[in-house]
């Protein structure tokens, strides 16, 4: 039979054991998460070891041609010398006197001596920019003014005049142009004309004499430069019948 005192003891023992387990688990977890007092998630991962580049941690290779071994960067002119190539196979490191310098080896000294004996490469001349020759001036041909074309002159002008014993028709004054050939045709009427017809002439003029019978015609050509008069006559008796005035313009 369990007494009240024994039951209380069992409960107390159970509580102590439980608290001990909780404290133990917490202690293990803290030791796992911490290292040197810093939580694991906040710890920095150490960088990987640097590769061996032939220089010490305190010396660097500097200069435009990588020919200087110093503790800090040095700005130099970019003038290359043959001996600078000898430093590619030696170490830039801290010397016994505390200064940074190239480690002297027989190979380095021999390389520098050989390089200093060889003549420096000839300087390349700077090419001059090619300036194209100036373009020749454009010659503009002078503007020639063409005279206006002369209107064509008719080679000939034709006129027809009817005639009888009483006069000339449709006009007794005929105006002709000066210069071109004039072709003048006389048409003698069938009625009102002597049976022998009519003769047409103009003395002291370029007009040639011509004749025509009733109902017939006669054509003459001439060139006029001044006015004159053509007269009609009976051919057989030479009786004057009428005048035709020729005006020239």
JSON list of C-alpha atoms in Angstrom, two decimals:
[
{"chain": "A", "resi": 1, "resn": "UNK", "atom": "CA", "xyz": [0.00, 0.00, 0.00]},
{"chain": "A", "resi": 2, "resn": "UNK", "atom": "CA", "xyz": [1.48, 3.40, -1.05]},
{"chain": "A", "resi": 3, "resn": "UNK", "atom": "CA", "xyz": [1.46, 6.17, 1.48]},
{"chain": "A", "resi": 4, "resn": "UNK", "atom": "CA", "xyz": [0.97, 9.86, 0.63]},
{"chain": "A", "resi": 5, "resn": "UNK", "atom": "CA", "xyz": [4.61, 10.54, 1.44]},
{"chain": "A", "resi": 6, "resn": "UNK", "atom": "CA", "xyz": [5.93, 7.89, -0.96]},
{"chain": "A", "resi": 7, "resn": "UNK", "atom": "CA", "xyz": [3.73, 9.23, -3.79]},
{"chain": "A", "resi": 8, "resn": "UNK", "atom": "CA", "xyz": [5.03, 12.76, -3.33]},
{"chain": "A", "resi": 9, "resn": "UNK", "atom": "CA", "xyz": [8.61, 11.46, -3.40]},
{"chain": "A", "resi": 10, "resn": "UNK", "atom": "CA", "xyz": [8.04, 9.73, -6.70]},
{"chain": "A", "resi": 11, "resn": "UNK", "atom": "CA", "xyz": [6.65, 12.91, -8.27]},
{"chain": "A", "resi": 12, "resn": "UNK", "atom": "CA", "xyz": [9.59, 14.94, -7.01]},
{"chain": "A", "resi": 13, "resn": "UNK", "atom": "CA", "xyz": [12.08, 12.43, -8.40]},
{"chain": "A", "resi": 14, "resn": "UNK", "atom": "CA", "xyz": [10.34, 12.52, -11.78]},
{"chain": "A", "resi": 15, "resn": "UNK", "atom": "CA", "xyz": [10.52, 16.33, -11.90]},
{"chain": "A", "resi": 16, "resn": "UNK", "atom": "CA", "xyz": [14.21, 16.35, -11.00]},
{"chain": "A", "resi": 17, "resn": "UNK", "atom": "CA", "xyz": [15.02, 13.79, -13.69]},
{"chain": "A", "resi": 18, "resn": "UNK", "atom": "CA", "xyz": [13.07, 15.76, -16.31]},
{"chain": "A", "resi": 19, "resn": "UNK", "atom": "CA", "xyz": [14.72, 19.07, -15.44]},
{"chain": "A", "resi": 20, "resn": "UNK", "atom": "CA", "xyz": [18.14, 17.38, -15.56]},
{"chain": "A", "resi": 21, "resn": "UNK", "atom": "CA", "xyz": [17.43, 16.00, -19.05]},
{"chain": "A", "resi": 22, "resn": "UNK", "atom": "CA", "xyz": [16.29, 19.41, -20.33]},
{"chain": "A", "resi": 23, "resn": "UNK", "atom": "CA", "xyz": [19.39, 21.14, -18.98]},
{"chain": "A", "resi": 24, "resn": "UNK", "atom": "CA", "xyz": [21.65, 18.46, -20.47]},
{"chain": "A", "resi": 25, "resn": "UNK", "atom": "CA", "xyz": [20.06, 18.69, -23.90]},
{"chain": "A", "resi": 26, "resn": "UNK", "atom": "CA", "xyz": [20.27, 22.49, -23.84]},
{"chain": "A", "resi": 27, "resn": "UNK", "atom": "CA", "xyz": [23.94, 22.39, -22.86]},
{"chain": "A", "resi": 28, "resn": "UNK", "atom": "CA", "xyz": [24.73, 20.01, -25.72]},
{"chain": "A", "resi": 29, "resn": "UNK", "atom": "CA", "xyz": [22.88, 22.23, -28.19]},
{"chain": "A", "resi": 30, "resn": "UNK", "atom": "CA", "xyz": [24.70, 25.36, -27.02]},
{"chain": "A", "resi": 31, "resn": "UNK", "atom": "CA", "xyz": [28.08, 23.66, -27.35]},
{"chain": "A", "resi": 32, "resn": "UNK", "atom": "CA", "xyz": [27.16, 22.55, -30.86]},
{"chain": "A", "resi": 33, "resn": "UNK", "atom": "CA", "xyz": [25.98, 25.96, -32.00]},
{"chain": "A", "resi": 34, "resn": "UNK", "atom": "CA", "xyz": [28.78, 27.94, -30.42]},
{"chain": "A", "resi": 35, "resn": "UNK", "atom": "CA", "xyz": [32.48, 27.96, -31.06]},
{"chain": "A", "resi": 36, "resn": "UNK", "atom": "CA", "xyz": [34.63, 30.45, -29.19]},
{"chain": "A", "resi": 37, "resn": "UNK", "atom": "CA", "xyz": [31.46, 32.10, -27.95]},
{"chain": "A", "resi": 38, "resn": "UNK", "atom": "CA", "xyz": [30.12, 32.96, -31.52]},
{"chain": "A", "resi": 39, "resn": "UNK", "atom": "CA", "xyz": [27.01, 31.28, -32.89]},
{"chain": "A", "resi": 40, "resn": "UNK", "atom": "CA", "xyz": [27.75, 29.01, -35.81]},
{"chain": "A", "resi": 41, "resn": "UNK", "atom": "CA", "xyz": [25.45, 30.83, -38.22]},
{"chain": "A", "resi": 42, "resn": "UNK", "atom": "CA", "xyz": [27.43, 34.08, -37.58]},
{"chain": "A", "resi": 43, "resn": "UNK", "atom": "CA", "xyz": [30.89, 32.62, -37.99]},
{"chain": "A", "resi": 44, "resn": "UNK", "atom": "CA", "xyz": [32.87, 33.68, -41.10]},
{"chain": "A", "resi": 45, "resn": "UNK", "atom": "CA", "xyz": [34.24, 30.97, -43.31]},
{"chain": "A", "resi": 46, "resn": "UNK", "atom": "CA", "xyz": [38.02, 31.37, -43.45]},
{"chain": "A", "resi": 47, "resn": "UNK", "atom": "CA", "xyz": [39.27, 32.23, -46.98]},
{"chain": "A", "resi": 48, "resn": "UNK", "atom": "CA", "xyz": [41.12, 29.52, -48.90]},
{"chain": "A", "resi": 49, "resn": "UNK", "atom": "CA", "xyz": [44.89, 29.72, -48.82]},
{"chain": "A", "resi": 50, "resn": "UNK", "atom": "CA", "xyz": [46.27, 32.05, -51.47]},
{"chain": "A", "resi": 51, "resn": "UNK", "atom": "CA", "xyz": [48.14, 30.50, -54.37]},
{"chain": "A", "resi": 52, "resn": "UNK", "atom": "CA", "xyz": [51.87, 30.95, -54.47]},
{"chain": "A", "resi": 53, "resn": "UNK", "atom": "CA", "xyz": [52.48, 33.81, -56.93]},
{"chain": "A", "resi": 54, "resn": "UNK", "atom": "CA", "xyz": [56.22, 34.07, -56.39]},
{"chain": "A", "resi": 55, "resn": "UNK", "atom": "CA", "xyz": [55.96, 37.12, -54.10]},
{"chain": "A", "resi": 56, "resn": "UNK", "atom": "CA", "xyz": [55.86, 37.44, -50.34]},
{"chain": "A", "resi": 57, "resn": "UNK", "atom": "CA", "xyz": [52.89, 38.86, -48.47]},
{"chain": "A", "resi": 58, "resn": "UNK", "atom": "CA", "xyz": [54.74, 42.14, -47.90]},
{"chain": "A", "resi": 59, "resn": "UNK", "atom": "CA", "xyz": [56.17, 42.70, -51.39]},
{"chain": "A", "resi": 60, "resn": "UNK", "atom": "CA", "xyz": [54.37, 43.35, -54.68]},
{"chain": "A", "resi": 61, "resn": "UNK", "atom": "CA", "xyz": [55.40, 43.57, -58.32]},
{"chain": "A", "resi": 62, "resn": "UNK", "atom": "CA", "xyz": [54.52, 47.01, -59.71]},
{"chain": "A", "resi": 63, "resn": "UNK", "atom": "CA", "xyz": [55.47, 49.45, -62.44]},
{"chain": "A", "resi": 64, "resn": "UNK", "atom": "CA", "xyz": [54.06, 49.82, -65.95]},
{"chain": "A", "resi": 65, "resn": "UNK", "atom": "CA", "xyz": [56.33, 47.04, -67.25]},
{"chain": "A", "resi": 66, "resn": "UNK", "atom": "CA", "xyz": [56.11, 44.90, -64.05]},
{"chain": "A", "resi": 67, "resn": "UNK", "atom": "CA", "xyz": [59.79, 45.53, -63.38]},
{"chain": "A", "resi": 68, "resn": "UNK", "atom": "CA", "xyz": [59.73, 46.94, -59.83]},
{"chain": "A", "resi": 69, "resn": "UNK", "atom": "CA", "xyz": [59.62, 44.93, -56.57]},
{"chain": "A", "resi": 70, "resn": "UNK", "atom": "CA", "xyz": [58.29, 47.17, -53.78]},
{"chain": "A", "resi": 71, "resn": "UNK", "atom": "CA", "xyz": [56.06, 47.26, -50.72]},
{"chain": "A", "resi": 72, "resn": "UNK", "atom": "CA", "xyz": [53.48, 49.49, -52.39]},
{"chain": "A", "resi": 73, "resn": "UNK", "atom": "CA", "xyz": [52.31, 50.36, -55.87]},
{"chain": "A", "resi": 74, "resn": "UNK", "atom": "CA", "xyz": [54.59, 52.64, -57.88]},
{"chain": "A", "resi": 75, "resn": "UNK", "atom": "CA", "xyz": [53.50, 54.69, -60.90]},
{"chain": "A", "resi": 76, "resn": "UNK", "atom": "CA", "xyz": [56.13, 54.75, -63.67]},
{"chain": "A", "resi": 77, "resn": "UNK", "atom": "CA", "xyz": [56.39, 55.67, -67.32]},
{"chain": "A", "resi": 78, "resn": "UNK", "atom": "CA", "xyz": [55.72, 52.88, -69.79]},
{"chain": "A", "resi": 79, "resn": "UNK", "atom": "CA", "xyz": [59.26, 52.68, -71.16]},
{"chain": "A", "resi": 80, "resn": "UNK", "atom": "CA", "xyz": [60.24, 49.08, -71.84]},
{"chain": "A", "resi": 81, "resn": "UNK", "atom": "CA", "xyz": [63.82, 47.86, -71.57]},
{"chain": "A", "resi": 82, "resn": "UNK", "atom": "CA", "xyz": [65.06, 44.39, -72.58]},
{"chain": "A", "resi": 83, "resn": "UNK", "atom": "CA", "xyz": [66.24, 43.52, -69.03]},
{"chain": "A", "resi": 84, "resn": "UNK", "atom": "CA", "xyz": [62.68, 43.91, -67.70]},
{"chain": "A", "resi": 85, "resn": "UNK", "atom": "CA", "xyz": [61.87, 40.51, -69.20]},
{"chain": "A", "resi": 86, "resn": "UNK", "atom": "CA", "xyz": [64.46, 38.88, -66.90]},
{"chain": "A", "resi": 87, "resn": "UNK", "atom": "CA", "xyz": [62.35, 39.58, -63.80]},
{"chain": "A", "resi": 88, "resn": "UNK", "atom": "CA", "xyz": [59.58, 37.22, -64.90]},
{"chain": "A", "resi": 89, "resn": "UNK", "atom": "CA", "xyz": [61.43, 34.13, -63.66]},
{"chain": "A", "resi": 90, "resn": "UNK", "atom": "CA", "xyz": [62.64, 35.39, -60.24]},
{"chain": "A", "resi": 91, "resn": "UNK", "atom": "CA", "xyz": [60.96, 36.07, -56.90]},
{"chain": "A", "resi": 92, "resn": "UNK", "atom": "CA", "xyz": [59.96, 39.46, -55.52]},
{"chain": "A", "resi": 93, "resn": "UNK", "atom": "CA", "xyz": [60.39, 39.06, -51.76]},
{"chain": "A", "resi": 94, "resn": "UNK", "atom": "CA", "xyz": [61.48, 40.70, -48.54]},
{"chain": "A", "resi": 95, "resn": "UNK", "atom": "CA", "xyz": [65.26, 40.71, -48.23]},
{"chain": "A", "resi": 96, "resn": "UNK", "atom": "CA", "xyz": [67.39, 40.45, -45.08]},
{"chain": "A", "resi": 97, "resn": "UNK", "atom": "CA", "xyz": [67.67, 44.23, -44.80]},
{"chain": "A", "resi": 98, "resn": "UNK", "atom": "CA", "xyz": [63.88, 44.55, -44.67]},
{"chain": "A", "resi": 99, "resn": "UNK", "atom": "CA", "xyz": [63.53, 45.97, -48.21]},
{"chain": "A", "resi": 100, "resn": "UNK", "atom": "CA", "xyz": [61.63, 44.38, -51.07]},
{"chain": "A", "resi": 101, "resn": "UNK", "atom": "CA", "xyz": [63.80, 43.38, -54.01]},
{"chain": "A", "resi": 102, "resn": "UNK", "atom": "CA", "xyz": [64.27, 40.77, -56.69]},
{"chain": "A", "resi": 103, "resn": "UNK", "atom": "CA", "xyz": [66.12, 37.76, -55.37]},
{"chain": "A", "resi": 104, "resn": "UNK", "atom": "CA", "xyz": [69.54, 37.86, -57.02]},
{"chain": "A", "resi": 105, "resn": "UNK", "atom": "CA", "xyz": [70.47, 34.62, -58.79]},
{"chain": "A", "resi": 106, "resn": "UNK", "atom": "CA", "xyz": [73.24, 33.85, -61.29]},
{"chain": "A", "resi": 107, "resn": "UNK", "atom": "CA", "xyz": [70.59, 33.31, -63.92]},
{"chain": "A", "resi": 108, "resn": "UNK", "atom": "CA", "xyz": [69.07, 36.76, -63.28]},
{"chain": "A", "resi": 109, "resn": "UNK", "atom": "CA", "xyz": [72.44, 38.52, -63.40]},
{"chain": "A", "resi": 110, "resn": "UNK", "atom": "CA", "xyz": [73.39, 36.72, -66.63]},
{"chain": "A", "resi": 111, "resn": "UNK", "atom": "CA", "xyz": [70.03, 37.54, -68.22]},
{"chain": "A", "resi": 112, "resn": "UNK", "atom": "CA", "xyz": [70.36, 41.24, -67.32]},
{"chain": "A", "resi": 113, "resn": "UNK", "atom": "CA", "xyz": [73.92, 41.39, -68.66]},
{"chain": "A", "resi": 114, "resn": "UNK", "atom": "CA", "xyz": [72.90, 39.84, -71.97]},
{"chain": "A", "resi": 115, "resn": "UNK", "atom": "CA", "xyz": [69.86, 42.09, -72.26]},
{"chain": "A", "resi": 116, "resn": "UNK", "atom": "CA", "xyz": [71.87, 45.26, -71.65]},
{"chain": "A", "resi": 117, "resn": "UNK", "atom": "CA", "xyz": [74.35, 44.32, -74.40]},
{"chain": "A", "resi": 118, "resn": "UNK", "atom": "CA", "xyz": [71.66, 43.93, -77.06]},
{"chain": "A", "resi": 119, "resn": "UNK", "atom": "CA", "xyz": [70.74, 47.17, -78.88]},
{"chain": "A", "resi": 120, "resn": "UNK", "atom": "CA", "xyz": [67.36, 48.60, -78.01]},
{"chain": "A", "resi": 121, "resn": "UNK", "atom": "CA", "xyz": [64.64, 48.10, -80.60]},
{"chain": "A", "resi": 122, "resn": "UNK", "atom": "CA", "xyz": [64.43, 51.01, -83.04]},
{"chain": "A", "resi": 123, "resn": "UNK", "atom": "CA", "xyz": [61.72, 53.49, -82.30]},
{"chain": "A", "resi": 124, "resn": "UNK", "atom": "CA", "xyz": [58.86, 53.22, -84.68]},
{"chain": "A", "resi": 125, "resn": "UNK", "atom": "CA", "xyz": [58.16, 56.55, -86.37]},
{"chain": "A", "resi": 126, "resn": "UNK", "atom": "CA", "xyz": [54.73, 57.91, -85.81]},
{"chain": "A", "resi": 127, "resn": "UNK", "atom": "CA", "xyz": [52.89, 57.66, -89.10]},
{"chain": "A", "resi": 128, "resn": "UNK", "atom": "CA", "xyz": [51.84, 61.00, -90.41]},
{"chain": "A", "resi": 129, "resn": "UNK", "atom": "CA", "xyz": [48.20, 61.30, -91.29]},
{"chain": "A", "resi": 130, "resn": "UNK", "atom": "CA", "xyz": [47.60, 61.26, -94.98]},
{"chain": "A", "resi": 131, "resn": "UNK", "atom": "CA", "xyz": [45.90, 64.43, -96.08]},
{"chain": "A", "resi": 132, "resn": "UNK", "atom": "CA", "xyz": [44.07, 63.96, -99.37]},
{"chain": "A", "resi": 133, "resn": "UNK", "atom": "CA", "xyz": [44.93, 66.55, -102.02]},
{"chain": "A", "resi": 134, "resn": "UNK", "atom": "CA", "xyz": [42.39, 69.29, -102.40]},
{"chain": "A", "resi": 135, "resn": "UNK", "atom": "CA", "xyz": [39.77, 68.65, -104.98]},
{"chain": "A", "resi": 136, "resn": "UNK", "atom": "CA", "xyz": [40.28, 70.62, -108.19]},
{"chain": "A", "resi": 137, "resn": "UNK", "atom": "CA", "xyz": [37.97, 73.59, -108.48]},
{"chain": "A", "resi": 138, "resn": "UNK", "atom": "CA", "xyz": [34.92, 72.95, -110.52]},
{"chain": "A", "resi": 139, "resn": "UNK", "atom": "CA", "xyz": [34.91, 74.90, -113.73]},
{"chain": "A", "resi": 140, "resn": "UNK", "atom": "CA", "xyz": [31.48, 76.18, -114.48]},
{"chain": "A", "resi": 141, "resn": "UNK", "atom": "CA", "xyz": [31.08, 76.82, -118.19]},
{"chain": "A", "resi": 142, "resn": "UNK", "atom": "CA", "xyz": [29.93, 80.36, -118.93]},
{"chain": "A", "resi": 143, "resn": "UNK", "atom": "CA", "xyz": [26.31, 80.75, -119.66]},
{"chain": "A", "resi": 144, "resn": "UNK", "atom": "CA", "xyz": [25.93, 81.56, -123.31]},
{"chain": "A", "resi": 145, "resn": "UNK", "atom": "CA", "xyz": [22.81, 83.38, -124.27]},
{"chain": "A", "resi": 146, "resn": "UNK", "atom": "CA", "xyz": [21.35, 81.96, -127.41]},
{"chain": "A", "resi": 147, "resn": "UNK", "atom": "CA", "xyz": [19.78, 84.58, -129.66]},
{"chain": "A", "resi": 148, "resn": "UNK", "atom": "CA", "xyz": [16.09, 84.06, -130.20]},
{"chain": "A", "resi": 149, "resn": "UNK", "atom": "CA", "xyz": [15.41, 82.06, -133.31]},
{"chain": "A", "resi": 150, "resn": "UNK", "atom": "CA", "xyz": [14.55, 84.12, -136.35]},
{"chain": "A", "resi": 151, "resn": "UNK", "atom": "CA", "xyz": [11.06, 83.36, -137.51]},
{"chain": "A", "resi": 152, "resn": "UNK", "atom": "CA", "xyz": [11.20, 81.52, -140.82]},
{"chain": "A", "resi": 153, "resn": "UNK", "atom": "CA", "xyz": [10.65, 83.67, -143.85]},
{"chain": "A", "resi": 154, "resn": "UNK", "atom": "CA", "xyz": [8.22, 82.20, -146.34]},
{"chain": "A", "resi": 155, "resn": "UNK", "atom": "CA", "xyz": [10.04, 81.23, -149.49]},
{"chain": "A", "resi": 156, "resn": "UNK", "atom": "CA", "xyz": [7.19, 82.56, -151.64]},
{"chain": "A", "resi": 157, "resn": "UNK", "atom": "CA", "xyz": [3.81, 84.29, -151.44]},
{"chain": "A", "resi": 158, "resn": "UNK", "atom": "CA", "xyz": [1.00, 83.71, -153.94]},
{"chain": "A", "resi": 159, "resn": "UNK", "atom": "CA", "xyz": [-1.73, 86.15, -155.00]},
{"chain": "A", "resi": 160, "resn": "UNK", "atom": "CA", "xyz": [-4.54, 85.92, -157.62]},
{"chain": "A", "resi": 161, "resn": "UNK", "atom": "CA", "xyz": [-6.10, 88.97, -159.32]},
{"chain": "A", "resi": 162, "resn": "UNK", "atom": "CA", "xyz": [-8.98, 88.92, -161.82]},
{"chain": "A", "resi": 163, "resn": "UNK", "atom": "CA", "xyz": [-8.93, 91.38, -164.72]},
{"chain": "A", "resi": 164, "resn": "UNK", "atom": "CA", "xyz": [-11.14, 92.63, -167.60]},
{"chain": "A", "resi": 165, "resn": "UNK", "atom": "CA", "xyz": [-11.18, 95.71, -169.82]},
{"chain": "A", "resi": 166, "resn": "UNK", "atom": "CA", "xyz": [-12.52, 97.84, -166.95]},
{"chain": "A", "resi": 167, "resn": "UNK", "atom": "CA", "xyz": [-10.04, 97.05, -164.13]},
{"chain": "A", "resi": 168, "resn": "UNK", "atom": "CA", "xyz": [-8.64, 94.60, -161.55]},
{"chain": "A", "resi": 169, "resn": "UNK", "atom": "CA", "xyz": [-10.61, 92.62, -158.91]},
{"chain": "A", "resi": 170, "resn": "UNK", "atom": "CA", "xyz": [-11.12, 92.36, -156.00]},
{"chain": "A", "resi": 171, "resn": "UNK", "atom": "CA", "xyz": [-8.77, 95.35, -155.57]},
{"chain": "A", "resi": 172, "resn": "UNK", "atom": "CA", "xyz": [-6.71, 97.73, -157.64]},
{"chain": "A", "resi": 173, "resn": "UNK", "atom": "CA", "xyz": [-4.07, 98.08, -154.88]},
{"chain": "A", "resi": 174, "resn": "UNK", "atom": "CA", "xyz": [-2.17, 94.90, -153.88]},
{"chain": "A", "resi": 175, "resn": "UNK", "atom": "CA", "xyz": [0.23, 94.94, -150.88]},
{"chain": "A", "resi": 176, "resn": "UNK", "atom": "CA", "xyz": [3.05, 92.38, -150.99]},
{"chain": "A", "resi": 177, "resn": "UNK", "atom": "CA", "xyz": [5.88, 91.66, -148.50]},
{"chain": "A", "resi": 178, "resn": "UNK", "atom": "CA", "xyz": [9.43, 92.77, -149.15]},
{"chain": "A", "resi": 179, "resn": "UNK", "atom": "CA", "xyz": [11.92, 89.97, -149.64]},
{"chain": "A", "resi": 180, "resn": "UNK", "atom": "CA", "xyz": [10.15, 86.71, -150.52]},
{"chain": "A", "resi": 181, "resn": "UNK", "atom": "CA", "xyz": [9.30, 85.65, -154.02]},
{"chain": "A", "resi": 182, "resn": "UNK", "atom": "CA", "xyz": [5.88, 86.88, -155.19]},
{"chain": "A", "resi": 183, "resn": "UNK", "atom": "CA", "xyz": [3.83, 84.64, -157.48]},
{"chain": "A", "resi": 184, "resn": "UNK", "atom": "CA", "xyz": [1.06, 86.71, -159.07]},
{"chain": "A", "resi": 185, "resn": "UNK", "atom": "CA", "xyz": [-1.61, 85.02, -161.19]},
{"chain": "A", "resi": 186, "resn": "UNK", "atom": "CA", "xyz": [-3.84, 87.09, -163.53]},
{"chain": "A", "resi": 187, "resn": "UNK", "atom": "CA", "xyz": [-7.21, 85.46, -164.23]},
{"chain": "A", "resi": 188, "resn": "UNK", "atom": "CA", "xyz": [-8.74, 87.15, -167.33]},
{"chain": "A", "resi": 189, "resn": "UNK", "atom": "CA", "xyz": [-12.52, 87.10, -167.23]},
{"chain": "A", "resi": 190, "resn": "UNK", "atom": "CA", "xyz": [-14.50, 85.55, -170.10]},
{"chain": "A", "resi": 191, "resn": "UNK", "atom": "CA", "xyz": [-16.85, 88.52, -170.46]},
{"chain": "A", "resi": 192, "resn": "UNK", "atom": "CA", "xyz": [-16.13, 92.22, -170.73]},
{"chain": "A", "resi": 193, "resn": "UNK", "atom": "CA", "xyz": [-12.80, 91.54, -172.41]},
{"chain": "A", "resi": 194, "resn": "UNK", "atom": "CA", "xyz": [-11.62, 92.16, -175.98]},
{"chain": "A", "resi": 195, "resn": "UNK", "atom": "CA", "xyz": [-11.32, 88.88, -177.86]},
{"chain": "A", "resi": 196, "resn": "UNK", "atom": "CA", "xyz": [-7.55, 89.27, -178.06]},
{"chain": "A", "resi": 197, "resn": "UNK", "atom": "CA", "xyz": [-7.25, 89.23, -174.26]},
{"chain": "A", "resi": 198, "resn": "UNK", "atom": "CA", "xyz": [-5.05, 91.46, -172.12]},
{"chain": "A", "resi": 199, "resn": "UNK", "atom": "CA", "xyz": [-1.34, 92.16, -171.76]},
{"chain": "A", "resi": 200, "resn": "UNK", "atom": "CA", "xyz": [0.15, 93.08, -168.35]},
{"chain": "A", "resi": 201, "resn": "UNK", "atom": "CA", "xyz": [3.39, 95.03, -168.02]},
{"chain": "A", "resi": 202, "resn": "UNK", "atom": "CA", "xyz": [5.22, 97.42, -165.68]},
{"chain": "A", "resi": 203, "resn": "UNK", "atom": "CA", "xyz": [8.18, 99.23, -167.27]},
{"chain": "A", "resi": 204, "resn": "UNK", "atom": "CA", "xyz": [11.25, 99.91, -165.07]},
{"chain": "A", "resi": 205, "resn": "UNK", "atom": "CA", "xyz": [10.18, 97.25, -162.53]},
{"chain": "A", "resi": 206, "resn": "UNK", "atom": "CA", "xyz": [11.07, 93.62, -161.72]},
{"chain": "A", "resi": 207, "resn": "UNK", "atom": "CA", "xyz": [7.68, 92.56, -163.06]},
{"chain": "A", "resi": 208, "resn": "UNK", "atom": "CA", "xyz": [7.97, 90.54, -166.33]},
{"chain": "A", "resi": 209, "resn": "UNK", "atom": "CA", "xyz": [5.42, 91.20, -169.08]},
{"chain": "A", "resi": 210, "resn": "UNK", "atom": "CA", "xyz": [2.74, 88.53, -169.63]},
{"chain": "A", "resi": 211, "resn": "UNK", "atom": "CA", "xyz": [-0.56, 88.06, -171.54]},
{"chain": "A", "resi": 212, "resn": "UNK", "atom": "CA", "xyz": [-3.71, 85.93, -171.26]},
{"chain": "A", "resi": 213, "resn": "UNK", "atom": "CA", "xyz": [-6.77, 85.31, -173.46]},
{"chain": "A", "resi": 214, "resn": "UNK", "atom": "CA", "xyz": [-10.34, 85.62, -172.15]},
{"chain": "A", "resi": 215, "resn": "UNK", "atom": "CA", "xyz": [-11.13, 82.78, -169.73]},
{"chain": "A", "resi": 216, "resn": "UNK", "atom": "CA", "xyz": [-7.45, 81.95, -169.30]},
{"chain": "A", "resi": 217, "resn": "UNK", "atom": "CA", "xyz": [-4.79, 82.83, -166.73]},
{"chain": "A", "resi": 218, "resn": "UNK", "atom": "CA", "xyz": [-1.12, 83.80, -166.68]},
{"chain": "A", "resi": 219, "resn": "UNK", "atom": "CA", "xyz": [1.27, 83.61, -163.68]},
{"chain": "A", "resi": 220, "resn": "UNK", "atom": "CA", "xyz": [4.49, 85.53, -163.12]},
{"chain": "A", "resi": 221, "resn": "UNK", "atom": "CA", "xyz": [7.03, 85.62, -160.28]},
{"chain": "A", "resi": 222, "resn": "UNK", "atom": "CA", "xyz": [9.14, 88.51, -159.01]},
{"chain": "A", "resi": 223, "resn": "UNK", "atom": "CA", "xyz": [10.74, 90.01, -155.91]},
{"chain": "A", "resi": 224, "resn": "UNK", "atom": "CA", "xyz": [9.66, 93.50, -154.91]},
{"chain": "A", "resi": 225, "resn": "UNK", "atom": "CA", "xyz": [11.65, 95.99, -152.84]},
{"chain": "A", "resi": 226, "resn": "UNK", "atom": "CA", "xyz": [9.72, 99.18, -153.71]},
{"chain": "A", "resi": 227, "resn": "UNK", "atom": "CA", "xyz": [6.23, 100.06, -155.00]},
{"chain": "A", "resi": 228, "resn": "UNK", "atom": "CA", "xyz": [5.37, 100.07, -158.69]},
{"chain": "A", "resi": 229, "resn": "UNK", "atom": "CA", "xyz": [2.32, 99.95, -161.03]},
{"chain": "A", "resi": 230, "resn": "UNK", "atom": "CA", "xyz": [1.19, 97.15, -163.38]},
{"chain": "A", "resi": 231, "resn": "UNK", "atom": "CA", "xyz": [-0.92, 98.30, -166.36]},
{"chain": "A", "resi": 232, "resn": "UNK", "atom": "CA", "xyz": [-3.22, 96.23, -168.64]},
{"chain": "A", "resi": 233, "resn": "UNK", "atom": "CA", "xyz": [-3.36, 96.77, -172.44]},
{"chain": "A", "resi": 234, "resn": "UNK", "atom": "CA", "xyz": [-5.05, 95.35, -175.52]},
{"chain": "A", "resi": 235, "resn": "UNK", "atom": "CA", "xyz": [-2.35, 93.25, -177.12]},
{"chain": "A", "resi": 236, "resn": "UNK", "atom": "CA", "xyz": [-2.95, 94.19, -180.75]},
{"chain": "A", "resi": 237, "resn": "UNK", "atom": "CA", "xyz": [-3.49, 97.97, -180.43]},
{"chain": "A", "resi": 238, "resn": "UNK", "atom": "CA", "xyz": [-1.57, 98.61, -177.21]},
{"chain": "A", "resi": 239, "resn": "UNK", "atom": "CA", "xyz": [-4.49, 100.56, -175.78]},
{"chain": "A", "resi": 240, "resn": "UNK", "atom": "CA", "xyz": [-4.26, 101.15, -172.01]},
{"chain": "A", "resi": 241, "resn": "UNK", "atom": "CA", "xyz": [-7.17, 99.68, -170.02]},
{"chain": "A", "resi": 242, "resn": "UNK", "atom": "CA", "xyz": [-6.46, 99.80, -166.24]},
{"chain": "A", "resi": 243, "resn": "UNK", "atom": "CA", "xyz": [-3.75, 100.03, -163.49]},
{"chain": "A", "resi": 244, "resn": "UNK", "atom": "CA", "xyz": [-2.90, 97.69, -160.55]},
{"chain": "A", "resi": 245, "resn": "UNK", "atom": "CA", "xyz": [-0.81, 99.40, -157.81]},
{"chain": "A", "resi": 246, "resn": "UNK", "atom": "CA", "xyz": [1.74, 97.18, -156.03]},
{"chain": "A", "resi": 247, "resn": "UNK", "atom": "CA", "xyz": [2.63, 98.36, -152.49]},
{"chain": "A", "resi": 248, "resn": "UNK", "atom": "CA", "xyz": [5.62, 96.83, -150.69]},
{"chain": "A", "resi": 249, "resn": "UNK", "atom": "CA", "xyz": [5.92, 96.39, -146.89]}
]
